[in-house]
GROMACS .gro file of C-alpha atoms in nm:
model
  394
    1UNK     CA    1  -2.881  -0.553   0.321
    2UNK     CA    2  -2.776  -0.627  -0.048
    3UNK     CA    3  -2.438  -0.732  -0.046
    4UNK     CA    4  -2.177  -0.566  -0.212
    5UNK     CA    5  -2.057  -0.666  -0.546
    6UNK     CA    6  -1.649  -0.667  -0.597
    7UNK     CA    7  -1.470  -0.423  -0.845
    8UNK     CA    8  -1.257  -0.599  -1.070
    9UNK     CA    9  -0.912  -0.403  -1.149
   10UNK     CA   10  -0.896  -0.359  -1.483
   11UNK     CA   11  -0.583  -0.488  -1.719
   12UNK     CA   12  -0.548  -0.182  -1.907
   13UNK     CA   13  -0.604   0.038  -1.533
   14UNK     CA   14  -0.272  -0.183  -1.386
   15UNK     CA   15  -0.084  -0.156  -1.741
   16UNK     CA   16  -0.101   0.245  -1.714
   17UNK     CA   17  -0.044   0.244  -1.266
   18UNK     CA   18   0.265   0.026  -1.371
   19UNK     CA   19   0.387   0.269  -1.666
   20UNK     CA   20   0.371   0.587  -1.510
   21UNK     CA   21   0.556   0.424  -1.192
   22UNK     CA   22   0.829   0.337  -1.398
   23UNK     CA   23   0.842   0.680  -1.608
   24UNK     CA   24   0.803   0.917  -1.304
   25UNK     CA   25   1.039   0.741  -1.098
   26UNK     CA   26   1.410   0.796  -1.226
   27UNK     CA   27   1.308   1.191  -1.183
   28UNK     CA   28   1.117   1.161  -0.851
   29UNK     CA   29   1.489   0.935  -0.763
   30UNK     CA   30   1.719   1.253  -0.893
   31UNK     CA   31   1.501   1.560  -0.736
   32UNK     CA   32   1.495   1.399  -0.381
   33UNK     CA   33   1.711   1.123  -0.305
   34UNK     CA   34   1.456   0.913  -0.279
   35UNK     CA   35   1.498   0.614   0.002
   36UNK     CA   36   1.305   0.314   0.090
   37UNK     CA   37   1.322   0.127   0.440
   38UNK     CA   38   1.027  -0.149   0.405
   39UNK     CA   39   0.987  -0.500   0.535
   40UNK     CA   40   0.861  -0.806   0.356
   41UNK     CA   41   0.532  -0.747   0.179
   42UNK     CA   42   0.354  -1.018   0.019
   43UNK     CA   43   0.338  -0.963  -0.369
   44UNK     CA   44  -0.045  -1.087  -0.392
   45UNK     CA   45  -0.359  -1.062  -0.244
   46UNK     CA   46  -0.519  -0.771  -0.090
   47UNK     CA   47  -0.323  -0.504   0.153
   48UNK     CA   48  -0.420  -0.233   0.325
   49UNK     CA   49  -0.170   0.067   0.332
   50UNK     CA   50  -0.233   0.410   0.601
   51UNK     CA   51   0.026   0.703   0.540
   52UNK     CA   52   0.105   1.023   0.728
   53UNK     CA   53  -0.043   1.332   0.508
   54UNK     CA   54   0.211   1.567   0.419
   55UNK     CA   55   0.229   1.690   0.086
   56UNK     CA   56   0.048   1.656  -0.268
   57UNK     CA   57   0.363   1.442  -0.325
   58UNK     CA   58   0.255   1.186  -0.074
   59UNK     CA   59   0.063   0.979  -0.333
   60UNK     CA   60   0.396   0.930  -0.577
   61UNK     CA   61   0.567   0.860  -0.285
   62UNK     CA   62   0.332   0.618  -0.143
   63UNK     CA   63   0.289   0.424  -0.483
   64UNK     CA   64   0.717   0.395  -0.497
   65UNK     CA   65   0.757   0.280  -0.179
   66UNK     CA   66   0.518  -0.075  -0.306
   67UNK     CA   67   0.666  -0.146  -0.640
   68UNK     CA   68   0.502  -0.445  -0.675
   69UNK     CA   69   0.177  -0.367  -0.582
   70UNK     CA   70  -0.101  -0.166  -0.796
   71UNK     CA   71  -0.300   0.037  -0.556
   72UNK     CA   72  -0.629   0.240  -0.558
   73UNK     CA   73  -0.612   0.584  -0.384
   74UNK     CA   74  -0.856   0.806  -0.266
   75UNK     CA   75  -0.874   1.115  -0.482
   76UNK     CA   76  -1.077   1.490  -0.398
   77UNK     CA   77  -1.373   1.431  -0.667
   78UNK     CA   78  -1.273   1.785  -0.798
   79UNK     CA   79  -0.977   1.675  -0.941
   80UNK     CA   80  -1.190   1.390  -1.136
   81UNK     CA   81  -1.305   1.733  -1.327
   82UNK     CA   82  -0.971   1.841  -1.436
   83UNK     CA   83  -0.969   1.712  -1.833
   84UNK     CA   84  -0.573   1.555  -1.771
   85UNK     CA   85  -0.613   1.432  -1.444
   86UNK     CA   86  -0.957   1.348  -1.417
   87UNK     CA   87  -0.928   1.103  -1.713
   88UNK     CA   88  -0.655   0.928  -1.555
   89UNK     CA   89  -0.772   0.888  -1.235
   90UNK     CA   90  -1.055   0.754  -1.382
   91UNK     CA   91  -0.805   0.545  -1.579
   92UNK     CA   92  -0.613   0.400  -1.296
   93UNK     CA   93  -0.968   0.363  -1.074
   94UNK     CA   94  -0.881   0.636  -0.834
   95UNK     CA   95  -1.217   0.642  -0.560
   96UNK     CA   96  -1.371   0.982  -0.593
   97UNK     CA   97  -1.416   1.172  -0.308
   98UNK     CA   98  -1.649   1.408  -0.210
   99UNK     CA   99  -1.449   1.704  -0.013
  100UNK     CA  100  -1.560   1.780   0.325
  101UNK     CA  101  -1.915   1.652   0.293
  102UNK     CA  102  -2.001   1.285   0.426
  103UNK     CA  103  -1.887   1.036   0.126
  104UNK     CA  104  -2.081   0.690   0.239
  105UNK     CA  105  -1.988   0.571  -0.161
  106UNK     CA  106  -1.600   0.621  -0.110
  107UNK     CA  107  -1.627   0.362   0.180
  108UNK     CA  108  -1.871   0.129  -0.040
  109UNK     CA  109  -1.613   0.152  -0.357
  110UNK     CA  110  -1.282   0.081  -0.099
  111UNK     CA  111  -1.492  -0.264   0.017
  112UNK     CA  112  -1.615  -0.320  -0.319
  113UNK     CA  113  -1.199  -0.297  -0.456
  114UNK     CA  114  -1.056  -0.513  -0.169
  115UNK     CA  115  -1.290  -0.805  -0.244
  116UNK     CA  116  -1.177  -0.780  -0.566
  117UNK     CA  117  -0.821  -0.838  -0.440
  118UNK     CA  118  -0.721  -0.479  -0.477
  119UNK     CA  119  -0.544  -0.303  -0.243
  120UNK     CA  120  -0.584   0.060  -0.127
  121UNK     CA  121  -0.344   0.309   0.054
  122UNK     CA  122  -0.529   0.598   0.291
  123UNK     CA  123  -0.421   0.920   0.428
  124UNK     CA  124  -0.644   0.877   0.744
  125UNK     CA  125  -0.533   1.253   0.857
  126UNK     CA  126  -0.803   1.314   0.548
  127UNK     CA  127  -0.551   1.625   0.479
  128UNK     CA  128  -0.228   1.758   0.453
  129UNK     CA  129  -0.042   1.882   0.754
  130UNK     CA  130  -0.010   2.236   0.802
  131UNK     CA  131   0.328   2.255   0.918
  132UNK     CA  132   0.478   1.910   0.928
  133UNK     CA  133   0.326   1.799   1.274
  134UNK     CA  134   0.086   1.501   1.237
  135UNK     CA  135  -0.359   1.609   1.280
  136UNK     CA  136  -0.588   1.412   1.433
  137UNK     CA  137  -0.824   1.159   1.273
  138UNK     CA  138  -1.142   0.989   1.359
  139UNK     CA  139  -1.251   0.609   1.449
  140UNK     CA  140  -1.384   0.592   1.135
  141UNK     CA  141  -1.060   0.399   0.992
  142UNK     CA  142  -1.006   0.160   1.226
  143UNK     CA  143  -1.402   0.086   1.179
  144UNK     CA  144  -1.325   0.009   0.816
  145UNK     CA  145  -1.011  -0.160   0.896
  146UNK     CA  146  -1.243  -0.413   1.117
  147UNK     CA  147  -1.452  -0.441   0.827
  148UNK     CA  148  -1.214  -0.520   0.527
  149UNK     CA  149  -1.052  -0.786   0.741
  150UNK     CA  150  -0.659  -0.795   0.529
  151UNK     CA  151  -0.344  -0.741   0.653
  152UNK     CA  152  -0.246  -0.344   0.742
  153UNK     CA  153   0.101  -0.167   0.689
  154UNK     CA  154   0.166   0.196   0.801
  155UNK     CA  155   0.400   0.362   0.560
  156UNK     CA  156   0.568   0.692   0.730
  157UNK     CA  157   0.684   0.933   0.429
  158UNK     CA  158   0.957   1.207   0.593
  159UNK     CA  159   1.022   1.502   0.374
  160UNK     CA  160   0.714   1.530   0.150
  161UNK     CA  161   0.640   1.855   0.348
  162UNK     CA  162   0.969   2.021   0.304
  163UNK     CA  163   1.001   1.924  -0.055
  164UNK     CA  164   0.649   2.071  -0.083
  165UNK     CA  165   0.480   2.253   0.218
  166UNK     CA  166   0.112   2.275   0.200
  167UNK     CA  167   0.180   2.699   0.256
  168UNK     CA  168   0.369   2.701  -0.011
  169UNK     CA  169   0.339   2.681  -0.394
  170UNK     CA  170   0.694   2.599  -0.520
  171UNK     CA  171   0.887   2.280  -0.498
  172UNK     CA  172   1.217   2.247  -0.305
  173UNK     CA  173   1.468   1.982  -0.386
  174UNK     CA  174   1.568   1.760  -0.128
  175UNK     CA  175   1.541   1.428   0.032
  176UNK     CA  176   1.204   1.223   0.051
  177UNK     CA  177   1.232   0.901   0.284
  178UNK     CA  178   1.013   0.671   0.311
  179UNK     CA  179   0.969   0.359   0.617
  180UNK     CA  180   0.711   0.045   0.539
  181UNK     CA  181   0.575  -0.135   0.828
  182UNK     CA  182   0.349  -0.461   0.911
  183UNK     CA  183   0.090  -0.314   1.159
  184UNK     CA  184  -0.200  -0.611   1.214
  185UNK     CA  185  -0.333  -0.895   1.068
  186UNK     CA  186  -0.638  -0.944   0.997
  187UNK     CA  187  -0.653  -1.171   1.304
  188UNK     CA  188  -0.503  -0.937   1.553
  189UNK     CA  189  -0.781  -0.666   1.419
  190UNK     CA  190  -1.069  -0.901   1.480
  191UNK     CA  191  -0.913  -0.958   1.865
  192UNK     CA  192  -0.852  -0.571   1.968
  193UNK     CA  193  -1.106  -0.328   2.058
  194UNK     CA  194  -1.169  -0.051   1.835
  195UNK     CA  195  -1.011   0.231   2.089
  196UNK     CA  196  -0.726  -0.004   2.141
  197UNK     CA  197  -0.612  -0.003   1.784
  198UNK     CA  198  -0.698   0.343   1.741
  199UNK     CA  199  -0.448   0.456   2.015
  200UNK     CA  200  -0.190   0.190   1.850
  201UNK     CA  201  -0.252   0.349   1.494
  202UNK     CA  202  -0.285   0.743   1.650
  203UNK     CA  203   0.144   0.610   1.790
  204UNK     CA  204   0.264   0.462   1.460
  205UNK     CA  205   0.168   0.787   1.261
  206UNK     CA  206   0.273   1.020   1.495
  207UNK     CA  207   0.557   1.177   1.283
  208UNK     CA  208   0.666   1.515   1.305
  209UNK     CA  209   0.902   1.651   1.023
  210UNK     CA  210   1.079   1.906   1.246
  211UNK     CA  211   1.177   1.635   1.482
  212UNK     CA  212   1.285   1.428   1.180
  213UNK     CA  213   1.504   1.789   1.105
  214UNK     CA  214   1.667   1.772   1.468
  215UNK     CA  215   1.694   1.412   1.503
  216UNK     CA  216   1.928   1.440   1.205
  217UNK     CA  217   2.125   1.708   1.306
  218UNK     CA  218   1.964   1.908   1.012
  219UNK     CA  219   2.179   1.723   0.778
  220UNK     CA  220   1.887   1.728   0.528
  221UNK     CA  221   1.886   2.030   0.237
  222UNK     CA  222   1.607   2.164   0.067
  223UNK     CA  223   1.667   2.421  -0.230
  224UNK     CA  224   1.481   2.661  -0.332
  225UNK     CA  225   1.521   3.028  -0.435
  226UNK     CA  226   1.199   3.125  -0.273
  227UNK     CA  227   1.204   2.925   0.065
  228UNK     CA  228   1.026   3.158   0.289
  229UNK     CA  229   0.730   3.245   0.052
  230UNK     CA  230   0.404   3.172   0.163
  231UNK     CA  231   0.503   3.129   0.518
  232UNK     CA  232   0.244   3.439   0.669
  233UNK     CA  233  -0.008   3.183   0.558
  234UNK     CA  234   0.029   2.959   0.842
  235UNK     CA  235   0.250   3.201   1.074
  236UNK     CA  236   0.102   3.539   1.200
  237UNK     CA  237   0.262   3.564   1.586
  238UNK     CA  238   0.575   3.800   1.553
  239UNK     CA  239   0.801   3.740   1.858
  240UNK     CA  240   0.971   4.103   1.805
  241UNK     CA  241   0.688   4.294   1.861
  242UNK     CA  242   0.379   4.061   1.975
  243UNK     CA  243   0.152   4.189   1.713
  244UNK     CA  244  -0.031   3.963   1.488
  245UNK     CA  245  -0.072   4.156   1.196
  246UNK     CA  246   0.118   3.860   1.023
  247UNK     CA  247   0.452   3.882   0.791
  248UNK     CA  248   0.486   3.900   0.384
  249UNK     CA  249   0.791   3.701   0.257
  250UNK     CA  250   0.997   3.709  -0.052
  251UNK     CA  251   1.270   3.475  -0.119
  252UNK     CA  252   1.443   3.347   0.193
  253UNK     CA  253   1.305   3.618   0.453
  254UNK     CA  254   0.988   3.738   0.578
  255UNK     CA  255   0.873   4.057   0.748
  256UNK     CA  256   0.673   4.173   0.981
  257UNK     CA  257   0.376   4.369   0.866
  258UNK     CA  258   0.362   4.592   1.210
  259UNK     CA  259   0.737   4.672   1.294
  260UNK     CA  260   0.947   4.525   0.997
  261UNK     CA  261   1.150   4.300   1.176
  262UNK     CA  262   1.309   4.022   0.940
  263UNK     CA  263   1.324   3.692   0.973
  264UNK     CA  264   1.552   3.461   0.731
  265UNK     CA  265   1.492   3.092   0.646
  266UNK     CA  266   1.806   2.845   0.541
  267UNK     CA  267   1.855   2.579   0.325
  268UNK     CA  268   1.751   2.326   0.655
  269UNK     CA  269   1.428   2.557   0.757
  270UNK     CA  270   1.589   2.707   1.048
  271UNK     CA  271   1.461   3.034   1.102
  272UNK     CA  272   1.694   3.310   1.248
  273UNK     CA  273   1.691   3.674   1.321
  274UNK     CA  274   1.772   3.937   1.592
  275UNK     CA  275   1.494   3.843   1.810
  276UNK     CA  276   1.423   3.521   2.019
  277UNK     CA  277   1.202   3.323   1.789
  278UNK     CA  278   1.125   2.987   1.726
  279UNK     CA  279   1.398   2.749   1.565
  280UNK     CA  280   1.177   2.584   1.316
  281UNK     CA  281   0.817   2.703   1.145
  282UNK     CA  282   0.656   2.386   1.337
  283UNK     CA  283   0.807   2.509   1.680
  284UNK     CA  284   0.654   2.863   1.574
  285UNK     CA  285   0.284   2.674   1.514
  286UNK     CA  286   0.304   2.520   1.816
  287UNK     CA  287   0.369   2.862   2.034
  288UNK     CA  288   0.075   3.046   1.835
  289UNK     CA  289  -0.138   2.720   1.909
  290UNK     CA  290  -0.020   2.787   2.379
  291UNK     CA  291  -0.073   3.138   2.266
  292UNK     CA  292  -0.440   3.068   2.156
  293UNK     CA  293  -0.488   2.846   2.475
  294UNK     CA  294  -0.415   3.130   2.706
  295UNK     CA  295  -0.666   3.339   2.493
  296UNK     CA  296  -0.932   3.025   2.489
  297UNK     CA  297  -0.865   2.906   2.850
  298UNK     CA  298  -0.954   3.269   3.047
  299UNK     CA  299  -1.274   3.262   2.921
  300UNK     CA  300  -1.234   3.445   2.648
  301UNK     CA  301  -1.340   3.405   2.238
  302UNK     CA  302  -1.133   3.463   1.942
  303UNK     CA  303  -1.324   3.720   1.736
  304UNK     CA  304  -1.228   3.808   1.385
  305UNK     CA  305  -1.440   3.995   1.122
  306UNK     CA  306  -1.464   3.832   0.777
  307UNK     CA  307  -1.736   3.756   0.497
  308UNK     CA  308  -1.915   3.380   0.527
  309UNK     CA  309  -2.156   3.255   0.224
  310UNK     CA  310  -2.279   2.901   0.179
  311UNK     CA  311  -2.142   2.673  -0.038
  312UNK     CA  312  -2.285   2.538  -0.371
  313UNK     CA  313  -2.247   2.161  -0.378
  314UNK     CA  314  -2.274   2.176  -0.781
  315UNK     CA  315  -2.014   2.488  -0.837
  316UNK     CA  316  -1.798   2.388  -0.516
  317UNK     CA  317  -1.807   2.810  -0.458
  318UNK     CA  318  -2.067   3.063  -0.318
  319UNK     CA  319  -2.311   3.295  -0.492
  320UNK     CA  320  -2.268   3.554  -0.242
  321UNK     CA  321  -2.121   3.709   0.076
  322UNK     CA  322  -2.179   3.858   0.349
  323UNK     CA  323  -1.992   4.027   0.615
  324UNK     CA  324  -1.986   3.877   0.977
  325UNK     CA  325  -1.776   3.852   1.299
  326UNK     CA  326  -1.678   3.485   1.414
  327UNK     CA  327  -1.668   3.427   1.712
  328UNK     CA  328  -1.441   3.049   1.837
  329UNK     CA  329  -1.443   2.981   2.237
  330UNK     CA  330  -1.372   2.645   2.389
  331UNK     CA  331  -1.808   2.542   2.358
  332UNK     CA  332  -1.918   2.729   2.045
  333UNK     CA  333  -1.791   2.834   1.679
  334UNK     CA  334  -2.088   3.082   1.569
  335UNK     CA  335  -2.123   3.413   1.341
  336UNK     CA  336  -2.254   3.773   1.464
  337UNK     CA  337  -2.511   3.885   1.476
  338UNK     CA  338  -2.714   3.619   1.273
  339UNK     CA  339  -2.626   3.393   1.537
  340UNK     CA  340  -2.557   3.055   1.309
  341UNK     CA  341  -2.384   2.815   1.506
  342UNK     CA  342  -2.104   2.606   1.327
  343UNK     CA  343  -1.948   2.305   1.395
  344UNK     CA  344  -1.577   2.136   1.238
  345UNK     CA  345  -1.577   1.744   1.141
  346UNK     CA  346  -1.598   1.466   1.425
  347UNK     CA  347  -1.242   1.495   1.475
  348UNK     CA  348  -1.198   1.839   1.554
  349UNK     CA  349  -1.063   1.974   1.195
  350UNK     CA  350  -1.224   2.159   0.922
  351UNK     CA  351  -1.129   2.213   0.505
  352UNK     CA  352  -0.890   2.466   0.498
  353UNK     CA  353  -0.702   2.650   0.188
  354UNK     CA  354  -0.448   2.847   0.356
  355UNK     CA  355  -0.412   3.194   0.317
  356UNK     CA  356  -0.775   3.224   0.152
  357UNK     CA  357  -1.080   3.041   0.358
  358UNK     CA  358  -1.172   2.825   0.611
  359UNK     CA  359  -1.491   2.601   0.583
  360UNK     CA  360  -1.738   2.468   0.903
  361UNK     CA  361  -2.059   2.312   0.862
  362UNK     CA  362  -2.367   2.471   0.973
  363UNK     CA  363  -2.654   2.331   1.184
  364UNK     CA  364  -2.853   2.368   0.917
  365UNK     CA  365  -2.679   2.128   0.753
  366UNK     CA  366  -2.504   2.379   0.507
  367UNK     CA  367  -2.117   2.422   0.478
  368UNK     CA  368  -2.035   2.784   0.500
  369UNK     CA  369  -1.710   2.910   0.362
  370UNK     CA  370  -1.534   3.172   0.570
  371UNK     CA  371  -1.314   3.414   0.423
  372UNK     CA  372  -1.053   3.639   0.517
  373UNK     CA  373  -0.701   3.760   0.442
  374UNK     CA  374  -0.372   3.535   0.553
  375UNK     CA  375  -0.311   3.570   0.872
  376UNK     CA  376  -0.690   3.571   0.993
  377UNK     CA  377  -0.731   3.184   0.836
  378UNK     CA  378  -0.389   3.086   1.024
  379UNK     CA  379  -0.558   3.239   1.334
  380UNK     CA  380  -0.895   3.020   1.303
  381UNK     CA  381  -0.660   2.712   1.194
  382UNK     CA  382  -0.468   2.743   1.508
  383UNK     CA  383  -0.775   2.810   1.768
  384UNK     CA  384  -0.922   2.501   1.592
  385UNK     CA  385  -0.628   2.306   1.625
  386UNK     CA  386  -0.655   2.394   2.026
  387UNK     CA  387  -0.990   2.352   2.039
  388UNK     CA  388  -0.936   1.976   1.895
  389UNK     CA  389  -0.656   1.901   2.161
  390UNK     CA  390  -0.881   2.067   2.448
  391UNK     CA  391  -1.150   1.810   2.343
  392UNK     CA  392  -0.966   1.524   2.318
  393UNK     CA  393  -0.762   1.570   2.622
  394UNK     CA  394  -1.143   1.600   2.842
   0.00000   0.00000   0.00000
């Protein structure tokens, strides 16, 4: 096997990393309050930092929580096409990424970087949380942990998905913490099994945001004039009525579609109303997920009607749709009638843009996007999200 030549980090790459740190900061201080907890981290040689995935914040937050440090972050290779940001990730030697396909050359570059004596920070979630509440991830980074052989720190970033949700599209102002961590040498990764540091890992980045909320007495404020908006894209279950017809929101309230009762979101993202609901938007995930594992568990499927097409590696979109019914049970994700059989990534998840689609791979080796209004994608994100725990729990 050829052996891998090192990427050298570039002068005028760590001059611009370094500059835009200290420019961004004082504003990313004054909009949340910005805290760091860390212990001692050596100022040289190569590190290896893995972060909860919250927000599209996390990366800013990440890169001020290691001021001395220049890292090298994984980046969707999409974004390397945006004429702004692409040419400074390219700048700052940001790995490209190829979005929900198998990227063998974003492991390759990462190996290539820390021989080099650059360090790299990873999301190994691979995506943002929907609600707050951490997602699964696969062996895969403890396997490259084994293999890069440096020193590991965990880095858990609490507020990024209040400030920011991932079902919403306007910032709130509030606080951002941030916690750094020595996890293993490169010794103690060498010694340990592969399942044993996975479990260790799977404990360390097990953060919730809503139990950060109650665990501070919900002292923490996030302002917004719009903090409800977006919600129906991951909630669709309305207490009041048991439909699941799903909500539309405005401001600080949302509604439901089938029998108008309100529901009105404060400053802490407590949720209140007339009716017994949930405290907090996670707590309302987690009842649609025991919902959808009464639905899964009696034998049944979840069936939903929506259009599918396959998706153009080139264009990143479809040429066409078609209309289908999926059909998700506990064994089998497929579409009716054709019959195609589809399958979510080794750990259980799938590429999701809430509120629009939802995308599986084929056995045919395709991805197929699957489309469908709001509260039909939050349905398929929380049967997968079931389906994930069923699996893992076997």
């Amino acid at each position: 096997m050829e052996k891998l030549k090192p990427v050298e980090q570039s002068t005028w790459a760590n001059f611009v990393y370094k500059a835009l740190l200290i420019l961004t900061y004082p504003l990313f201080k004054l909009i949340f309050s910005y805290q760091v907890r860390r212990e001692t981290v050596p100022s040289k040689g190569p590190i290896l930092v893995l972060a909860n995935h919250q927000s599209y914040i996390d990366s800013l937050a990440a890169a001020y929580a290691f001021p001395k440090h220049k890292f090298n972050f994984v980046a969707g290779k999409a974004l390397f096409h945006w004429r702004f940001l692409g040419s400074l990730l390219r700048t700052i030697q940001a790995i490209p990424k190829e979005q929900f396909y198998p990227d063998p050359s974003t492991i390759v570059n990462i190996v290539r970087i820390v021989k080099a004596g650059g360090s790299c920070i990873l999301f190994p979630e691979g995506q943002r949380s929907y609600t707050g509440a951490p997602l699964p991830f696969s062996l895969s980074i403890v396997k490259l942990m084994k293999k890069l052989k440096v020193p590991v720190y965990t880095l858990e970033m609490a507020g990024c998905g209040l400030a920011l949700p991932r079902w919403a599209s306007n910032l709130r102002r509030g606080p951002i913490e941030a916690k750094v961590d020595f996890f293993m040498s490169p010794e103690e990764l060498l010694e340990k099994s592969t399942e044993e540091i996975y479990q260790q890992l799977s404990e360390r980045l097990k953060f919730s945001e809503g139990e950060w909320l109650k665990e501070n007495s919900f002292q923490q404020r996030y302002r917004s004039r719009s903090l409800a908006k977006g919600v129906e894209r991951i909630l669709y279950y309305c207490p009041a009525c048991q439909s699941e017809l799903g909500f539309q929101s405005a401001r600080k309230k949302f509604t439901c579609r089938a029998c108008q009762a309100e529901y009105l979101m404060d400053e802490h993202y407590r949720i209140t109303s007339d009716y017994d609901n949930p405290e907090l938007h996670e707590d309302w995930s987690e009842l649609q997920i025991a919902r959808m594992a009464d639905t899964l568990n009696s034998d049944k499927i979840l069936e939903l009607e929506l259009k599918y097409g396959i998706l153009e590696r080139e264009t990143r979109d479809c040429a066409s749709y078609q209309t289908a019914v999926l059909h998700i049970g506990l064994e089998k994700i497929y579409l009716m009638p054709s019959g195609i059989e589809l399958k979510t990534s080794k750990d259980g998840t799938a590429y999701v843009s809430l509120g629009h689609y939802v995308q599986l791979f084929g056995e045919d080796g395709e991805v197929y996007r699957l489309t469908t209004e709001a509260a039909g994608v939050a349905k398929i994100v929380h049967a997968l999200a079931y389906r994930s725990r069923h699996n893992r729990d076997k």
